[in-house]
Amino acid sequence: MVLKEIFLSERRGDLGASDRAIKSLKTVMGNKDVAFKGSGMQDATEFFGLLLSEVRDILEKLGNKEQNLVNSTFAFEMEEVLVCNGCNESSPKVKSDISMWCDVDRLQEDDDW
């Protein structure tokens, strides 16, 4: 509901309502994760990840699991393999998460920079 109010107030050009809705979103996020309580500096990537998780969960509750925009745009799986230096035994582990990635290597190769 908070996200809807942010979008609608922005569309109407009602900056006061938009500001109140954004502050309300910050409060909601602070209730989800204590790291986002208060007005201190927080990690924007972690905030965005938590926000994406909440939006994804809401969409799934509404029955949009297969066509969930958050999953199709931001979800990924990453495999981590730990290898013992002594016996060479490996232990793979797959982690699923959602985030926004930026391919830094590709940006560095671009001659336009």
PDB file of C-alpha atoms in Angstrom:
ATOM      1  CA  MET A   1       0.000   0.000   0.000  1.00  0.00           C
ATOM      2  CA  VAL A   2       2.856   2.375   0.807  1.00  0.00           C
ATOM      3  CA  LEU A   3       4.504   1.793  -2.578  1.00  0.00           C
ATOM      4  CA  LYS A   4       1.194   2.413  -4.334  1.00  0.00           C
ATOM      5  CA  GLU A   5       0.803   5.730  -2.497  1.00  0.00           C
ATOM      6  CA  ILE A   6       4.338   6.765  -3.490  1.00  0.00           C
ATOM      7  CA  PHE A   7       3.626   6.083  -7.171  1.00  0.00           C
ATOM      8  CA  LEU A   8       0.184   7.720  -7.150  1.00  0.00           C
ATOM      9  CA  SER A   9       1.302  10.863  -5.293  1.00  0.00           C
ATOM     10  CA  GLU A  10       4.280  11.248  -7.634  1.00  0.00           C
ATOM     11  CA  ARG A  11       1.973  10.893 -10.639  1.00  0.00           C
ATOM     12  CA  ARG A  12      -0.364  13.562  -9.195  1.00  0.00           C
ATOM     13  CA  GLY A  13       2.601  15.827  -8.500  1.00  0.00           C
ATOM     14  CA  ASP A  14       1.692  15.935  -4.791  1.00  0.00           C
ATOM     15  CA  LEU A  15       5.197  16.196  -3.322  1.00  0.00           C
ATOM     16  CA  GLY A  16       3.950  16.480   0.267  1.00  0.00           C
ATOM     17  CA  ALA A  17       2.016  13.210   0.023  1.00  0.00           C
ATOM     18  CA  SER A  18       4.959  11.597  -1.755  1.00  0.00           C
ATOM     19  CA  ASP A  19       7.355  12.680   1.000  1.00  0.00           C
ATOM     20  CA  ARG A  20       5.027  11.317   3.708  1.00  0.00           C
ATOM     21  CA  ALA A  21       4.658   8.025   1.836  1.00  0.00           C
ATOM     22  CA  ILE A  22       8.425   7.667   1.445  1.00  0.00           C
ATOM     23  CA  LYS A  23       8.910   8.315   5.179  1.00  0.00           C
ATOM     24  CA  SER A  24       6.240   5.706   5.853  1.00  0.00           C
ATOM     25  CA  LEU A  25       8.111   3.229   3.627  1.00  0.00           C
ATOM     26  CA  LYS A  26      11.295   3.915   5.630  1.00  0.00           C
ATOM     27  CA  THR A  27       9.375   3.162   8.847  1.00  0.00           C
ATOM     28  CA  VAL A  28       7.981  -0.075   7.408  1.00  0.00           C
ATOM     29  CA  MET A  29      11.444  -1.151   6.283  1.00  0.00           C
ATOM     30  CA  GLY A  30      12.834  -0.305   9.728  1.00  0.00           C
ATOM     31  CA  ASN A  31      10.215  -2.606  11.243  1.00  0.00           C
ATOM     32  CA  LYS A  32      11.287  -5.405   8.854  1.00  0.00           C
ATOM     33  CA  ASP A  33      15.002  -4.989   9.607  1.00  0.00           C
ATOM     34  CA  VAL A  34      16.312  -2.996  12.590  1.00  0.00           C
ATOM     35  CA  ALA A  35      19.338  -1.927  10.500  1.00  0.00           C
ATOM     36  CA  PHE A  36      17.001   0.525   8.750  1.00  0.00           C
ATOM     37  CA  LYS A  37      15.490   2.109  11.862  1.00  0.00           C
ATOM     38  CA  GLY A  38      16.284   5.735  12.547  1.00  0.00           C
ATOM     39  CA  SER A  39      17.957   8.290  10.348  1.00  0.00           C
ATOM     40  CA  GLY A  40      21.554   7.047  10.295  1.00  0.00           C
ATOM     41  CA  MET A  41      23.371   6.025   7.129  1.00  0.00           C
ATOM     42  CA  GLN A  42      22.322   2.654   5.765  1.00  0.00           C
ATOM     43  CA  ASP A  43      23.497   0.541   2.865  1.00  0.00           C
ATOM     44  CA  ALA A  44      21.373   1.384  -0.184  1.00  0.00           C
ATOM     45  CA  THR A  45      22.008  -2.010  -1.785  1.00  0.00           C
ATOM     46  CA  GLU A  46      20.770  -3.848   1.304  1.00  0.00           C
ATOM     47  CA  PHE A  47      17.732  -1.556   1.520  1.00  0.00           C
ATOM     48  CA  PHE A  48      16.938  -2.179  -2.155  1.00  0.00           C
ATOM     49  CA  GLY A  49      17.343  -5.945  -1.670  1.00  0.00           C
ATOM     50  CA  LEU A  50      14.947  -5.945   1.282  1.00  0.00           C
ATOM     51  CA  LEU A  51      12.489  -3.785  -0.653  1.00  0.00           C
ATOM     52  CA  LEU A  52      12.657  -6.175  -3.627  1.00  0.00           C
ATOM     53  CA  SER A  53      12.061  -9.133  -1.310  1.00  0.00           C
ATOM     54  CA  GLU A  54       8.983  -7.459   0.154  1.00  0.00           C
ATOM     55  CA  VAL A  55       7.583  -6.566  -3.284  1.00  0.00           C
ATOM     56  CA  ARG A  56       8.265 -10.117  -4.518  1.00  0.00           C
ATOM     57  CA  ASP A  57       6.468 -11.615  -1.506  1.00  0.00           C
ATOM     58  CA  ILE A  58       3.459  -9.325  -1.995  1.00  0.00           C
ATOM     59  CA  LEU A  59       3.237 -10.248  -5.684  1.00  0.00           C
ATOM     60  CA  GLU A  60       3.416 -13.955  -4.815  1.00  0.00           C
ATOM     61  CA  LYS A  61       0.623 -13.541  -2.237  1.00  0.00           C
ATOM     62  CA  LEU A  62      -1.455 -11.924  -4.969  1.00  0.00           C
ATOM     63  CA  GLY A  63      -0.921 -15.011  -7.148  1.00  0.00           C
ATOM     64  CA  ASN A  64       1.717 -13.701  -9.553  1.00  0.00           C
ATOM     65  CA  LYS A  65       4.422 -16.297  -8.834  1.00  0.00           C
ATOM     66  CA  GLU A  66       5.122 -17.324 -12.458  1.00  0.00           C
ATOM     67  CA  GLN A  67       5.034 -13.795 -13.872  1.00  0.00           C
ATOM     68  CA  ASN A  68       6.627 -12.054 -10.920  1.00  0.00           C
ATOM     69  CA  LEU A  69       8.534  -9.057 -12.342  1.00  0.00           C
ATOM     70  CA  VAL A  70      10.927  -8.968  -9.376  1.00  0.00           C
ATOM     71  CA  ASN A  71      11.938 -12.616  -9.838  1.00  0.00           C
ATOM     72  CA  SER A  72      12.295 -12.376 -13.614  1.00  0.00           C
ATOM     73  CA  THR A  73      14.378  -9.192 -13.385  1.00  0.00           C
ATOM     74  CA  PHE A  74      16.454  -9.463 -10.206  1.00  0.00           C
ATOM     75  CA  ALA A  75      16.546 -13.126  -9.045  1.00  0.00           C
ATOM     76  CA  PHE A  76      19.714 -15.178  -9.447  1.00  0.00           C
ATOM     77  CA  GLU A  77      21.426 -18.290  -8.191  1.00  0.00           C
ATOM     78  CA  MET A  78      25.103 -18.364  -7.321  1.00  0.00           C
ATOM     79  CA  GLU A  79      27.183 -21.465  -6.725  1.00  0.00           C
ATOM     80  CA  GLU A  80      29.976 -21.286  -4.181  1.00  0.00           C
ATOM     81  CA  VAL A  81      32.523 -24.097  -4.042  1.00  0.00           C
ATOM     82  CA  LEU A  82      34.870 -24.397  -1.066  1.00  0.00           C
ATOM     83  CA  VAL A  83      37.965 -26.545  -1.692  1.00  0.00           C
ATOM     84  CA  CYS A  84      40.140 -27.957   1.072  1.00  0.00           C
ATOM     85  CA  ASN A  85      43.820 -27.193   0.430  1.00  0.00           C
ATOM     86  CA  GLY A  86      44.842 -30.342   2.300  1.00  0.00           C
ATOM     87  CA  CYS A  87      42.705 -33.085   0.713  1.00  0.00           C
ATOM     88  CA  ASN A  88      41.264 -31.241  -2.323  1.00  0.00           C
ATOM     89  CA  GLU A  89      37.721 -32.196  -1.271  1.00  0.00           C
ATOM     90  CA  SER A  90      35.140 -29.672  -2.458  1.00  0.00           C
ATOM     91  CA  SER A  91      31.764 -28.706  -1.035  1.00  0.00           C
ATOM     92  CA  PRO A  92      29.446 -26.867  -3.445  1.00  0.00           C
ATOM     93  CA  LYS A  93      26.607 -24.717  -2.147  1.00  0.00           C
ATOM     94  CA  VAL A  94      23.949 -22.914  -4.228  1.00  0.00           C
ATOM     95  CA  LYS A  95      22.551 -19.628  -2.941  1.00  0.00           C
ATOM     96  CA  SER A  96      19.410 -17.936  -4.302  1.00  0.00           C
ATOM     97  CA  ASP A  97      18.986 -14.208  -3.848  1.00  0.00           C
ATOM     98  CA  ILE A  98      17.681 -11.045  -5.489  1.00  0.00           C
ATOM     99  CA  SER A  99      19.764  -7.989  -6.214  1.00  0.00           C
ATOM    100  CA  MET A 100      20.784  -5.531  -8.891  1.00  0.00           C
ATOM    101  CA  TRP A 101      24.156  -6.163 -10.495  1.00  0.00           C
ATOM    102  CA  CYS A 102      26.439  -3.929 -12.482  1.00  0.00           C
ATOM    103  CA  ASP A 103      29.074  -5.525 -14.700  1.00  0.00           C
ATOM    104  CA  VAL A 104      32.084  -3.418 -13.638  1.00  0.00           C
ATOM    105  CA  ASP A 105      34.595  -5.303 -15.828  1.00  0.00           C
ATOM    106  CA  ARG A 106      32.547  -4.530 -18.904  1.00  0.00           C
ATOM    107  CA  LEU A 107      32.351  -0.857 -17.967  1.00  0.00           C
ATOM    108  CA  GLN A 108      36.125  -0.704 -17.566  1.00  0.00           C
ATOM    109  CA  GLU A 109      36.636  -2.192 -21.042  1.00  0.00           C
ATOM    110  CA  ASP A 110      34.450   0.457 -22.678  1.00  0.00           C
ATOM    111  CA  ASP A 111      36.680   3.012 -24.425  1.00  0.00           C
ATOM    112  CA  ASP A 112      34.040   5.759 -24.038  1.00  0.00           C
ATOM    113  CA  TRP A 113      34.864   6.190 -20.358  1.00  0.00           C
TER     114      TRP A 113
END
